[in-house]
PDB file of C-alpha atoms and ligand atoms in Angstrom:
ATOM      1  CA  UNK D   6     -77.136 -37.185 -42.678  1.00  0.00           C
ATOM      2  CA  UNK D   7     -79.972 -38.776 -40.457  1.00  0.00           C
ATOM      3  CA  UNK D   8     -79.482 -41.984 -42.705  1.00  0.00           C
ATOM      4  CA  UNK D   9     -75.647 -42.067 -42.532  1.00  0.00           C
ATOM      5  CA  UNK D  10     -75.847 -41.648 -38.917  1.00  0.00           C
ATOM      6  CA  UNK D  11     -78.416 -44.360 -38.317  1.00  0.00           C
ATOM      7  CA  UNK D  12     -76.593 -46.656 -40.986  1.00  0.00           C
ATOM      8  CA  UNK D  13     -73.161 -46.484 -39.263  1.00  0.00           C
ATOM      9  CA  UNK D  14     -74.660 -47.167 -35.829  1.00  0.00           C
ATOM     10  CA  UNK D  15     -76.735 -50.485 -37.345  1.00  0.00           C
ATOM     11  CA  UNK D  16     -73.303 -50.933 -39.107  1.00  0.00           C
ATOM     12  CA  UNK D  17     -71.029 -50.427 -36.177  1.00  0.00           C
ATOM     13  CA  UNK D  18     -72.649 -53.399 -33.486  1.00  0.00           C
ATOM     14  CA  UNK D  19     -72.267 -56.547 -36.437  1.00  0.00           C
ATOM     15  CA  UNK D  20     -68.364 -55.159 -37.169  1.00  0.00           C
ATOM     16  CA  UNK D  21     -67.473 -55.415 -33.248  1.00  0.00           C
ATOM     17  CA  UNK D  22     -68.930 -58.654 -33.169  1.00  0.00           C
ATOM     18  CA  UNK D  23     -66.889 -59.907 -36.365  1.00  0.00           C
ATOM     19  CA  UNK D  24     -64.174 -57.894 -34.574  1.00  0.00           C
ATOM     20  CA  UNK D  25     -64.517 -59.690 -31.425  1.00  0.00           C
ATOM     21  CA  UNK D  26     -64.756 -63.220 -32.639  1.00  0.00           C
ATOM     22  CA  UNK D  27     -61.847 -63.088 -34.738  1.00  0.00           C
ATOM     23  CA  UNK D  28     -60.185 -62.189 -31.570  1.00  0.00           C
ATOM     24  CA  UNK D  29     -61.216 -65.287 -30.028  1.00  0.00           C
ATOM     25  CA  UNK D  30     -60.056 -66.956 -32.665  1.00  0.00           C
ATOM     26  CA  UNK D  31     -56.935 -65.917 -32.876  1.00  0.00           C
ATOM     27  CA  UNK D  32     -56.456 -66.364 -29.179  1.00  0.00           C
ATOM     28  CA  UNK D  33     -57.529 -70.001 -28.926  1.00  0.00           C
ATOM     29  CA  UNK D  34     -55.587 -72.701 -28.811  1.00  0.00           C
ATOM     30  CA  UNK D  35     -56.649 -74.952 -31.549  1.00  0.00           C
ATOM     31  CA  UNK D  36     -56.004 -71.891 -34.113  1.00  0.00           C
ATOM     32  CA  UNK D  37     -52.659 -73.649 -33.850  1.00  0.00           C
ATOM     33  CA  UNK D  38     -53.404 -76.660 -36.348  1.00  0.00           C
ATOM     34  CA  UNK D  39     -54.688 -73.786 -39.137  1.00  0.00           C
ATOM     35  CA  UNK D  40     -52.453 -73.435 -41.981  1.00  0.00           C
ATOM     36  CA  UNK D  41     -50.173 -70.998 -43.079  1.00  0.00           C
ATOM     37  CA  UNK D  42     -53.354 -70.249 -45.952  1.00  0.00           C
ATOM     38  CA  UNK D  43     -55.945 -70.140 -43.578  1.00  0.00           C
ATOM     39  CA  UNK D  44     -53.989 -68.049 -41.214  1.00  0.00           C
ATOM     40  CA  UNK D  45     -53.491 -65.564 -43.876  1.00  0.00           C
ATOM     41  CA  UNK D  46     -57.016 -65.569 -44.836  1.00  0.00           C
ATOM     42  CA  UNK D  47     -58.164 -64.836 -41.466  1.00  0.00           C
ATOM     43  CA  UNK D  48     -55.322 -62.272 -41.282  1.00  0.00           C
ATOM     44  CA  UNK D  49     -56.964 -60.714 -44.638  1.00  0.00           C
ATOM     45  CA  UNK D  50     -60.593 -60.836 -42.659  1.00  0.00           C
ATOM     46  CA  UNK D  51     -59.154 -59.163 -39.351  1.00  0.00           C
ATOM     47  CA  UNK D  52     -57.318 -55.977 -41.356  1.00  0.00           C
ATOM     48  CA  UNK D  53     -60.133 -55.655 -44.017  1.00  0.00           C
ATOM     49  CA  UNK D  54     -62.889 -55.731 -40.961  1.00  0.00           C
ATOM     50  CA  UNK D  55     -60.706 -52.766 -38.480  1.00  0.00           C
ATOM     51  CA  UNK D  56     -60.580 -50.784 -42.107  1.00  0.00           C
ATOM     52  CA  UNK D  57     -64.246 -51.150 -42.117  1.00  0.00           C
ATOM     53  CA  UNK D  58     -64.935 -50.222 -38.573  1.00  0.00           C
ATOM     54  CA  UNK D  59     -62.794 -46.920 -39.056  1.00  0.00           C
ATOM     55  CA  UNK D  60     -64.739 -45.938 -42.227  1.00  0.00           C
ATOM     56  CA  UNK D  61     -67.817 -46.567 -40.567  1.00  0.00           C
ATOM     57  CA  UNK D  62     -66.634 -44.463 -37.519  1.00  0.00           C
ATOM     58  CA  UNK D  63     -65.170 -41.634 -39.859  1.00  0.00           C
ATOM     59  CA  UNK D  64     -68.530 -41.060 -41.677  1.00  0.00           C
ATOM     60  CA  UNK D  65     -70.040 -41.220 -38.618  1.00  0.00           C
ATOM     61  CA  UNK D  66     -68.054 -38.053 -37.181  1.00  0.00           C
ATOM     62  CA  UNK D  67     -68.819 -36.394 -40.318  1.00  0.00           C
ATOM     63  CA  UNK D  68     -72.368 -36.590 -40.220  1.00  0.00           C
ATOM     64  CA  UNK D  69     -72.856 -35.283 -36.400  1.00  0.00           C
ATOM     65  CA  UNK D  70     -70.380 -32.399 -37.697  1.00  0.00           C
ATOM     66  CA  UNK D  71     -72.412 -31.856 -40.711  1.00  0.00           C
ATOM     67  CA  UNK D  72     -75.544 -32.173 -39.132  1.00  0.00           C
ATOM     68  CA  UNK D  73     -74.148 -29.457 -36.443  1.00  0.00           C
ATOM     69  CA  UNK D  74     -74.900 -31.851 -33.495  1.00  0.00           C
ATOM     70  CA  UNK D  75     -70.947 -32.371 -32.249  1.00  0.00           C
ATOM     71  CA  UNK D  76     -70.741 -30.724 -29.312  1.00  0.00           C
ATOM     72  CA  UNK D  77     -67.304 -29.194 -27.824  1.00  0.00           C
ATOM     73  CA  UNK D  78     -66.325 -28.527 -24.508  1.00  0.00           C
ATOM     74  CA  UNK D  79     -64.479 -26.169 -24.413  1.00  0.00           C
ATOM     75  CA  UNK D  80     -61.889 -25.567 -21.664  1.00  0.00           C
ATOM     76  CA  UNK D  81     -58.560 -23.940 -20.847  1.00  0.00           C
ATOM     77  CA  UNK D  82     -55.343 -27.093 -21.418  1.00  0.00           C
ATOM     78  CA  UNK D  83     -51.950 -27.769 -21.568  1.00  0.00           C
ATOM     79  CA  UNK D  84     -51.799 -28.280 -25.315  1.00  0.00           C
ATOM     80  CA  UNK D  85     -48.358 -29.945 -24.452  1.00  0.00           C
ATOM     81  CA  UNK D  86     -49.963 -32.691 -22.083  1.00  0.00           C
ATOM     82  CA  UNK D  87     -52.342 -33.478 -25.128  1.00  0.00           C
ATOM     83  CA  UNK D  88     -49.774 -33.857 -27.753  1.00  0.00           C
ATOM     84  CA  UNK D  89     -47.362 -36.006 -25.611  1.00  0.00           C
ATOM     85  CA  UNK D  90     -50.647 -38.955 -24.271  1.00  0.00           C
ATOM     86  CA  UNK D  91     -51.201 -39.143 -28.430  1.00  0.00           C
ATOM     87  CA  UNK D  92     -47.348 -38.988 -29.220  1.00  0.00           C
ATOM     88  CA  UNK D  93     -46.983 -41.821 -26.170  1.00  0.00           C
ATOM     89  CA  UNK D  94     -49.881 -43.619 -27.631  1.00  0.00           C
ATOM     90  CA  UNK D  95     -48.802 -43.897 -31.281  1.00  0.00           C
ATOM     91  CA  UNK D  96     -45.476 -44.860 -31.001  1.00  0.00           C
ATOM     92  CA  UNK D  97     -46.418 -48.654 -30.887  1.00  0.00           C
ATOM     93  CA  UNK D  98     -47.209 -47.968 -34.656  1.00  0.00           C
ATOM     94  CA  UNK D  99     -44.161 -45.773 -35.070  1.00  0.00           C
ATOM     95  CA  UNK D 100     -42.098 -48.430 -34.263  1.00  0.00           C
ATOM     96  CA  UNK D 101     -43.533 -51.095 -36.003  1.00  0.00           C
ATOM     97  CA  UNK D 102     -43.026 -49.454 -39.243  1.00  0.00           C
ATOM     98  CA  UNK D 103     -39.148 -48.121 -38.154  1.00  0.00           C
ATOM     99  CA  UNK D 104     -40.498 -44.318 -37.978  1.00  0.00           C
ATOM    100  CA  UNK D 105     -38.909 -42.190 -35.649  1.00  0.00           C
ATOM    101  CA  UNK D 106     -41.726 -40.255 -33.468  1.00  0.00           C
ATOM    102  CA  UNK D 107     -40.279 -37.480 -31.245  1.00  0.00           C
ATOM    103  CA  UNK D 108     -42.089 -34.640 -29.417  1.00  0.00           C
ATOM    104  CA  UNK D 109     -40.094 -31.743 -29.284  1.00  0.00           C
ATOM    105  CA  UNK D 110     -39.744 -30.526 -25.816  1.00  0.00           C
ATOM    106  CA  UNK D 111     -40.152 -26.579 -26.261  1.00  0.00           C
ATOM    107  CA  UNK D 112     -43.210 -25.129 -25.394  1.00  0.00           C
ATOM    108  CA  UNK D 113     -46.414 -25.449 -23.124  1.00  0.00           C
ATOM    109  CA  UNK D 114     -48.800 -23.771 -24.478  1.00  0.00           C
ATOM    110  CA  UNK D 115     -51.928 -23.041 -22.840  1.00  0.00           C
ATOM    111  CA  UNK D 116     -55.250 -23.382 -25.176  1.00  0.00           C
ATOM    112  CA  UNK D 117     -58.811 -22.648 -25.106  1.00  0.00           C
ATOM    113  CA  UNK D 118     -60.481 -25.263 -27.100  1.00  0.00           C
ATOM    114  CA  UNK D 119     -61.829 -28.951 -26.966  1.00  0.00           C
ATOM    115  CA  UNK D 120     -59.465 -31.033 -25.639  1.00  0.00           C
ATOM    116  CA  UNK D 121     -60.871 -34.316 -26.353  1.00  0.00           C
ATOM    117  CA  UNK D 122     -61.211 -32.822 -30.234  1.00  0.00           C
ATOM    118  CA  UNK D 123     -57.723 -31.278 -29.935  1.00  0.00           C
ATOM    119  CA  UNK D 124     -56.577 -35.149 -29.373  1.00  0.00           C
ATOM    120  CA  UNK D 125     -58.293 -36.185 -32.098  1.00  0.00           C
ATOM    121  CA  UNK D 126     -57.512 -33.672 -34.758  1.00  0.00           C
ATOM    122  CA  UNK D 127     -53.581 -34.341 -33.704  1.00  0.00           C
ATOM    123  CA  UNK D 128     -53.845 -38.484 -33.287  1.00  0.00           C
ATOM    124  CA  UNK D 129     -55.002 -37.875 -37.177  1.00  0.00           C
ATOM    125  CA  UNK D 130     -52.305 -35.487 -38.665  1.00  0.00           C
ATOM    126  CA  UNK D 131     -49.625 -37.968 -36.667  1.00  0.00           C
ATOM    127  CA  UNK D 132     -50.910 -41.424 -37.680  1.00  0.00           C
ATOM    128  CA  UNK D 133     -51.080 -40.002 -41.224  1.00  0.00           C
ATOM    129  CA  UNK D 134     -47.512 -38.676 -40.990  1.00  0.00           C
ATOM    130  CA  UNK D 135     -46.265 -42.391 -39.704  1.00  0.00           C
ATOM    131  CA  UNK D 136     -48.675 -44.001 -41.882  1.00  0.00           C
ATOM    132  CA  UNK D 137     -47.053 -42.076 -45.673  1.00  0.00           C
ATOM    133  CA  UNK D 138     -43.363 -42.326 -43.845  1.00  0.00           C
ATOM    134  CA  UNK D 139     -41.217 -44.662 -45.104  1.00  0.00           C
ATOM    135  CA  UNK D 140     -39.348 -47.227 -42.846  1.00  0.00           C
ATOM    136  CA  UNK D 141     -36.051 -44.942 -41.711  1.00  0.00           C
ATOM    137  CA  UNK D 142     -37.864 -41.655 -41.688  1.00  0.00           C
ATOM    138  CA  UNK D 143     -38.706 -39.459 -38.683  1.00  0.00           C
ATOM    139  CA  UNK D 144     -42.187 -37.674 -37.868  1.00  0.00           C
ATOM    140  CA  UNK D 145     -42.046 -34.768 -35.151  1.00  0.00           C
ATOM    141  CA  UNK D 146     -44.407 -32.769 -33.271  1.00  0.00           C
ATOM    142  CA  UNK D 147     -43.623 -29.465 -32.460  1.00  0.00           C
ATOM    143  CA  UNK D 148     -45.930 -27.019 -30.412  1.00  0.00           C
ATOM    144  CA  UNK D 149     -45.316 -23.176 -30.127  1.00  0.00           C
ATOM    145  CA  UNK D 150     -47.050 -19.721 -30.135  1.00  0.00           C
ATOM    146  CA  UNK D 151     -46.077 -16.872 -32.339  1.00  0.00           C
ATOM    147  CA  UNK D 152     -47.939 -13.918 -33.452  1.00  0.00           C
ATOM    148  CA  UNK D 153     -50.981 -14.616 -30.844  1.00  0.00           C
ATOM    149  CA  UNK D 154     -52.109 -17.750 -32.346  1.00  0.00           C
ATOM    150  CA  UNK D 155     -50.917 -20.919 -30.678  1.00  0.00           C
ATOM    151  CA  UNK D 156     -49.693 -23.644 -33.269  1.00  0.00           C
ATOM    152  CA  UNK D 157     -48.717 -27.141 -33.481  1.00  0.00           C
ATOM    153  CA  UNK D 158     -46.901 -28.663 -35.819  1.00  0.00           C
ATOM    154  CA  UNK D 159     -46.833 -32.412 -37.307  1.00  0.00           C
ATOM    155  CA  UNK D 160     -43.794 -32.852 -40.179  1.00  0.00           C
ATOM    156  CA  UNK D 161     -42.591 -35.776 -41.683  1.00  0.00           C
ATOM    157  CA  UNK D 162     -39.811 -37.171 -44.071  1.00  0.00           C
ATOM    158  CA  UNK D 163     -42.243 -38.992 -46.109  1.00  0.00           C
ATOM    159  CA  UNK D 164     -43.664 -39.927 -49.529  1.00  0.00           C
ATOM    160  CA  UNK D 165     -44.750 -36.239 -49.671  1.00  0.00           C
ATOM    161  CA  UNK D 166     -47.477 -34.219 -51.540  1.00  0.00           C
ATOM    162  CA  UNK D 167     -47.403 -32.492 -55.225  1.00  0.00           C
ATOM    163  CA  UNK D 168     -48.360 -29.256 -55.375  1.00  0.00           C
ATOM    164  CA  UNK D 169     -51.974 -29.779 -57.471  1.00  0.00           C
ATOM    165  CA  UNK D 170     -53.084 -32.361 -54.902  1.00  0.00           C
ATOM    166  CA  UNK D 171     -52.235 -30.122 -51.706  1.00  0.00           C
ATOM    167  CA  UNK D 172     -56.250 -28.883 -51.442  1.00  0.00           C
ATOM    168  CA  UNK D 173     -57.904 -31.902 -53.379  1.00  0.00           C
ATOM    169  CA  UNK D 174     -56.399 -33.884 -49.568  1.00  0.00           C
ATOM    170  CA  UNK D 175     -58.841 -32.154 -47.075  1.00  0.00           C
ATOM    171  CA  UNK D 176     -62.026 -33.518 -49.747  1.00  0.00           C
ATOM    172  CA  UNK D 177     -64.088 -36.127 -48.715  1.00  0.00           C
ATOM    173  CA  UNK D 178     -63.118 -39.728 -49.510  1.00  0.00           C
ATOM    174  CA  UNK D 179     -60.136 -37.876 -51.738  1.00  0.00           C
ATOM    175  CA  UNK D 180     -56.764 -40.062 -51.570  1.00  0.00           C
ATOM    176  CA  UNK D 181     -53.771 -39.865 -53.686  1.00  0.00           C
ATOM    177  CA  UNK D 182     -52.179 -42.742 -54.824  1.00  0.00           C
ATOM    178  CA  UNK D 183     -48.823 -43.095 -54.942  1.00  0.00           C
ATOM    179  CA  UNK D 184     -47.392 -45.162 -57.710  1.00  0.00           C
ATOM    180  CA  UNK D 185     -44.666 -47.059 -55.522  1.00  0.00           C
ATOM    181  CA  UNK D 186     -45.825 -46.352 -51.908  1.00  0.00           C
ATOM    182  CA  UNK D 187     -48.419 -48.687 -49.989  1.00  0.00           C
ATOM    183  CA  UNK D 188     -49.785 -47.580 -46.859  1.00  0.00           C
ATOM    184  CA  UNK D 189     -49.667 -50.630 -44.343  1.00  0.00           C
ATOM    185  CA  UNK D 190     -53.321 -49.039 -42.793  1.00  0.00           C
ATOM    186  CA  UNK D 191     -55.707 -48.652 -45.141  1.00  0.00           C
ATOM    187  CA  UNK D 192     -57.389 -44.931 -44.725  1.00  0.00           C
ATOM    188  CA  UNK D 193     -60.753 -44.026 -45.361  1.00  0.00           C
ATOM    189  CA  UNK D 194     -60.014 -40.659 -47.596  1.00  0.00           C
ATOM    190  CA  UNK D 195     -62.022 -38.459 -44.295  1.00  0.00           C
ATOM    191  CA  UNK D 196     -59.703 -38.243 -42.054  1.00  0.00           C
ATOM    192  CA  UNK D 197     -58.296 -35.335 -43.291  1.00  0.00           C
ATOM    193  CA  UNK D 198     -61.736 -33.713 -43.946  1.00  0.00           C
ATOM    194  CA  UNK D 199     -62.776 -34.376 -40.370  1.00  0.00           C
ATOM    195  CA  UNK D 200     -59.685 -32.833 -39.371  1.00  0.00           C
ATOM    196  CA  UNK D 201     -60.325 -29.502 -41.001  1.00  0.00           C
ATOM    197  CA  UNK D 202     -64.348 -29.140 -39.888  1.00  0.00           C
ATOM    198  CA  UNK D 203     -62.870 -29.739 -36.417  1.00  0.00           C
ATOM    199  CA  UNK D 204     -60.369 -27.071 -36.608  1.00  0.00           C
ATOM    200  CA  UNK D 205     -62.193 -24.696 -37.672  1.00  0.00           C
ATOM    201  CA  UNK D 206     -64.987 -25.236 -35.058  1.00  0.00           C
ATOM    202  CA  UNK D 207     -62.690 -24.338 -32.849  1.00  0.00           C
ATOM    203  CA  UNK D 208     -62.181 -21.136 -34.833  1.00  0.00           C
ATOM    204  CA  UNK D 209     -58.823 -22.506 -36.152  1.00  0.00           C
ATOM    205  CA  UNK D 210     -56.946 -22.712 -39.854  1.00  0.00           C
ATOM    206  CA  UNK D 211     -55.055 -26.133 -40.689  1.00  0.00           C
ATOM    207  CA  UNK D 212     -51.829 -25.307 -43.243  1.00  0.00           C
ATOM    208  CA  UNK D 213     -49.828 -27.834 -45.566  1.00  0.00           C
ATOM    209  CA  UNK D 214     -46.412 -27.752 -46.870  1.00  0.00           C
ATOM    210  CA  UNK D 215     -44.616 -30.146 -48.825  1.00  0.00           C
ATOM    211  CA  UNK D 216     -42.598 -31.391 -51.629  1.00  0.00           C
ATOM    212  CA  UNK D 217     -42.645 -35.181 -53.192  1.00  0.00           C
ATOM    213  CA  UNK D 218     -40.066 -37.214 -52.133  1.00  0.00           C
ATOM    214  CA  UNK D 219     -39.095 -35.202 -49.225  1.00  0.00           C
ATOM    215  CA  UNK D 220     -41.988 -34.415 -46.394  1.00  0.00           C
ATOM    216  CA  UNK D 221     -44.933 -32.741 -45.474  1.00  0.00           C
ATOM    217  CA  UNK D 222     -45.879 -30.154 -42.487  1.00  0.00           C
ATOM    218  CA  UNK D 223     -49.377 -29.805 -41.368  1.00  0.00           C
ATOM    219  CA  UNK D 224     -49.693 -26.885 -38.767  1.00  0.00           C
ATOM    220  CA  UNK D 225     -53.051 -26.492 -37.039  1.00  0.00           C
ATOM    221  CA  UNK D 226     -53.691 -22.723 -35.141  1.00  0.00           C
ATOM    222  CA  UNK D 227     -55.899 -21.141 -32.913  1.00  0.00           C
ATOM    223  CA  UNK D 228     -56.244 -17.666 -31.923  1.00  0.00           C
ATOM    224  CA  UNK D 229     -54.795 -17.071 -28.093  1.00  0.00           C
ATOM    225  CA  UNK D 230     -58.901 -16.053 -27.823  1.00  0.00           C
ATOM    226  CA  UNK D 231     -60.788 -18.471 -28.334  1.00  0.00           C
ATOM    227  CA  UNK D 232     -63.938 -17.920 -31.516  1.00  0.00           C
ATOM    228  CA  UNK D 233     -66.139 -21.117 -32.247  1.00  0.00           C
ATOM    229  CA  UNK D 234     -67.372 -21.219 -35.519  1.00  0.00           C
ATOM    230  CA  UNK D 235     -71.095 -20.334 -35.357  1.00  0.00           C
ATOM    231  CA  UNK D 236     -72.067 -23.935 -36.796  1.00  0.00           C
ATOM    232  CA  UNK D 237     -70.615 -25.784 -33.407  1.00  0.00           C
ATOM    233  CA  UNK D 238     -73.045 -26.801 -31.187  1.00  0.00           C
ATOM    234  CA  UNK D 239     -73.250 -25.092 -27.750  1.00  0.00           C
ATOM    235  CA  UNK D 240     -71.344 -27.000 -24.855  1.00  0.00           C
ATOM    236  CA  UNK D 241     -72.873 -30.032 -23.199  1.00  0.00           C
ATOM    237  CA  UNK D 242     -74.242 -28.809 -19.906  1.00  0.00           C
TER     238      UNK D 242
HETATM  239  P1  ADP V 315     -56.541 -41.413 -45.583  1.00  0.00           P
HETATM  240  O1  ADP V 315     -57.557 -42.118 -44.795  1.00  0.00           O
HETATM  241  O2  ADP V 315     -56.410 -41.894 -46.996  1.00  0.00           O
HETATM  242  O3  ADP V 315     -55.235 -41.274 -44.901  1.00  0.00           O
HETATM  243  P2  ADP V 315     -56.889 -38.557 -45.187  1.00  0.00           P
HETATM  244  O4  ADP V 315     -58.089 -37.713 -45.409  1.00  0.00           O
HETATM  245  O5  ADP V 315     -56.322 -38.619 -43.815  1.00  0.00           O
HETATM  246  O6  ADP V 315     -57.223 -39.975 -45.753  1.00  0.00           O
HETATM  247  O7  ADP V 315     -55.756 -38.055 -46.172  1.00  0.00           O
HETATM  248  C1  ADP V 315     -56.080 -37.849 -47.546  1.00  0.00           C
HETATM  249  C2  ADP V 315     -54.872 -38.120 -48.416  1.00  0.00           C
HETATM  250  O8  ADP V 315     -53.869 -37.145 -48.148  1.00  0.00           O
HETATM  251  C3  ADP V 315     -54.206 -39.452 -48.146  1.00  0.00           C
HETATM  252  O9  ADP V 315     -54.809 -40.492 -48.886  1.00  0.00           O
HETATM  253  C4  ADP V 315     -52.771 -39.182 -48.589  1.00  0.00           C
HETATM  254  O10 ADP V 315     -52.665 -39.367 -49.977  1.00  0.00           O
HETATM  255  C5  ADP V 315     -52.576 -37.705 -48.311  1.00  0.00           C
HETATM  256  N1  ADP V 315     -51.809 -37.452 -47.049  1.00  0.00           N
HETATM  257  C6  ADP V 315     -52.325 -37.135 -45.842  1.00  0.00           C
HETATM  258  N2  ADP V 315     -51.334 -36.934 -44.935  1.00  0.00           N
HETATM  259  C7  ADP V 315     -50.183 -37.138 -45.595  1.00  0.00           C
HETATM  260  C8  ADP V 315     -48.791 -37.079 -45.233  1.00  0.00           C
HETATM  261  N3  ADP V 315     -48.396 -36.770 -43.988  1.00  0.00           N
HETATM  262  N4  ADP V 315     -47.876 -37.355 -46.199  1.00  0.00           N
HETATM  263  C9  ADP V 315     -48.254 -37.647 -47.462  1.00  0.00           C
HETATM  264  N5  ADP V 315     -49.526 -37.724 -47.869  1.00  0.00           N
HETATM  265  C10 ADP V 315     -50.485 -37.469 -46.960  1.00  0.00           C
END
């Protein structure tokens, strides 16, 4: 875990300089005499090197979880306010690939957790639901609480999930591949895996339904009391 750790740092600086430079490339001027080839090689370069930087930043989560040194804060939130800045801040993506995103406008629900974590473990159940949607489908987000756990909900009209594959998801580096269905953004088979350590930190349980060819419905849920799992570091003073 040490290794990883120190390997995706020493990784991370020479990616957001290729990162960076590209950018500059792409913004200058004289970019305009490259071909239509060389533009789509440079195009290749630029998506291949922002797949790389979010593996490198997913196994980097994973090892401060594993290692136990991710620390939450934990604080009382409008679990509404957190869904609808990662709703607002997805729907560029949404769009682009003709998903609808909505945020269903029923409940505020008040929750004792990490809200910074909270942001992520939702910005990764959404982009996956845009991401393995179909142009024409819909992805909502729904937030409630029933039976004194507070839930949110992230369903989607897409591709879908068969039945034997439903655990095998939240592995690590585990991805199913669908015979006829691309993703346009390349994943790095953790998100999901990060998603469940960071749930159940927080003393919560992540569910899946879903059925091929029609959708899938990841609920996350926390207790109205808050637990911690006793692996989660103690609070940052
Ligand atoms: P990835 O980086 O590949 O998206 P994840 O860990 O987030 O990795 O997800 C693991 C696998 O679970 C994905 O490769 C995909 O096959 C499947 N998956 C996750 N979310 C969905 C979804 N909303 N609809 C269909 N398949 C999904």
């Amino acid at each position: 875990t040490a290794f990883l750790s120190s390997m995706s740092h020493e990784l991370r600086t020479p990616l957001h300089s290729i990162s960076g430079f590209l950018e500059l490339l792409f913004e200058d001027p004289e970019s305009e005499d490259l071909n239509e080839r060389q533009r789509r090689f440079l195009g290749n370069i630029a998506s291949s090197t922002q797949h790389l930087i979010r593996v490198v930043n997913d196994v980097l989560d994973l090892s401060r979880i594993s290692a136990g040194r991710l620390r939450l804060n934990l604080e009382q939130f409008d679990l509404h306010g957190v869904a609808e800045a990662v709703v607002t801040s997805l729907l560029p993506i949404a769009r682009d690939q003709d998903v609808d995103l909505t945020l269903l406008q029923t409940a505020h629900p008040s929750l004792i957790a990490d809200p910074e974590r909270i942001r992520q473990i939702l910005t990764n159940l959404v982009s996956n639901a845009i991401k393995y949607t179909p142009a024409g489908g819909r992805v909502t987000v729904m937030l409630g609480q029933a039976e004194e756990r507070i839930f949110a909900e992230v369903e989607d009209t897409g591709i879908g999930i068969c039945e034997e594959d439903l655990e095998r998801i939240f592995g690590e580096f585990e991805q199913v591949h669908h015979p006829t269905f691309r993703p346009k953004l390349r994943g790095s088979g953790l998100g999901l895996a990060i998603t469940r350590k960071l749930v159940e930190m927080q003393g919560g349980r992540i569910e899946v339904e879903s059925a091929p060819g029609k959708g899938s419905r990841f609920r996350i849920s926390f207790p109205v009391e808050p637990r911690t799992s006793p692996d989660a570091a103690p609070p940052e003073e």
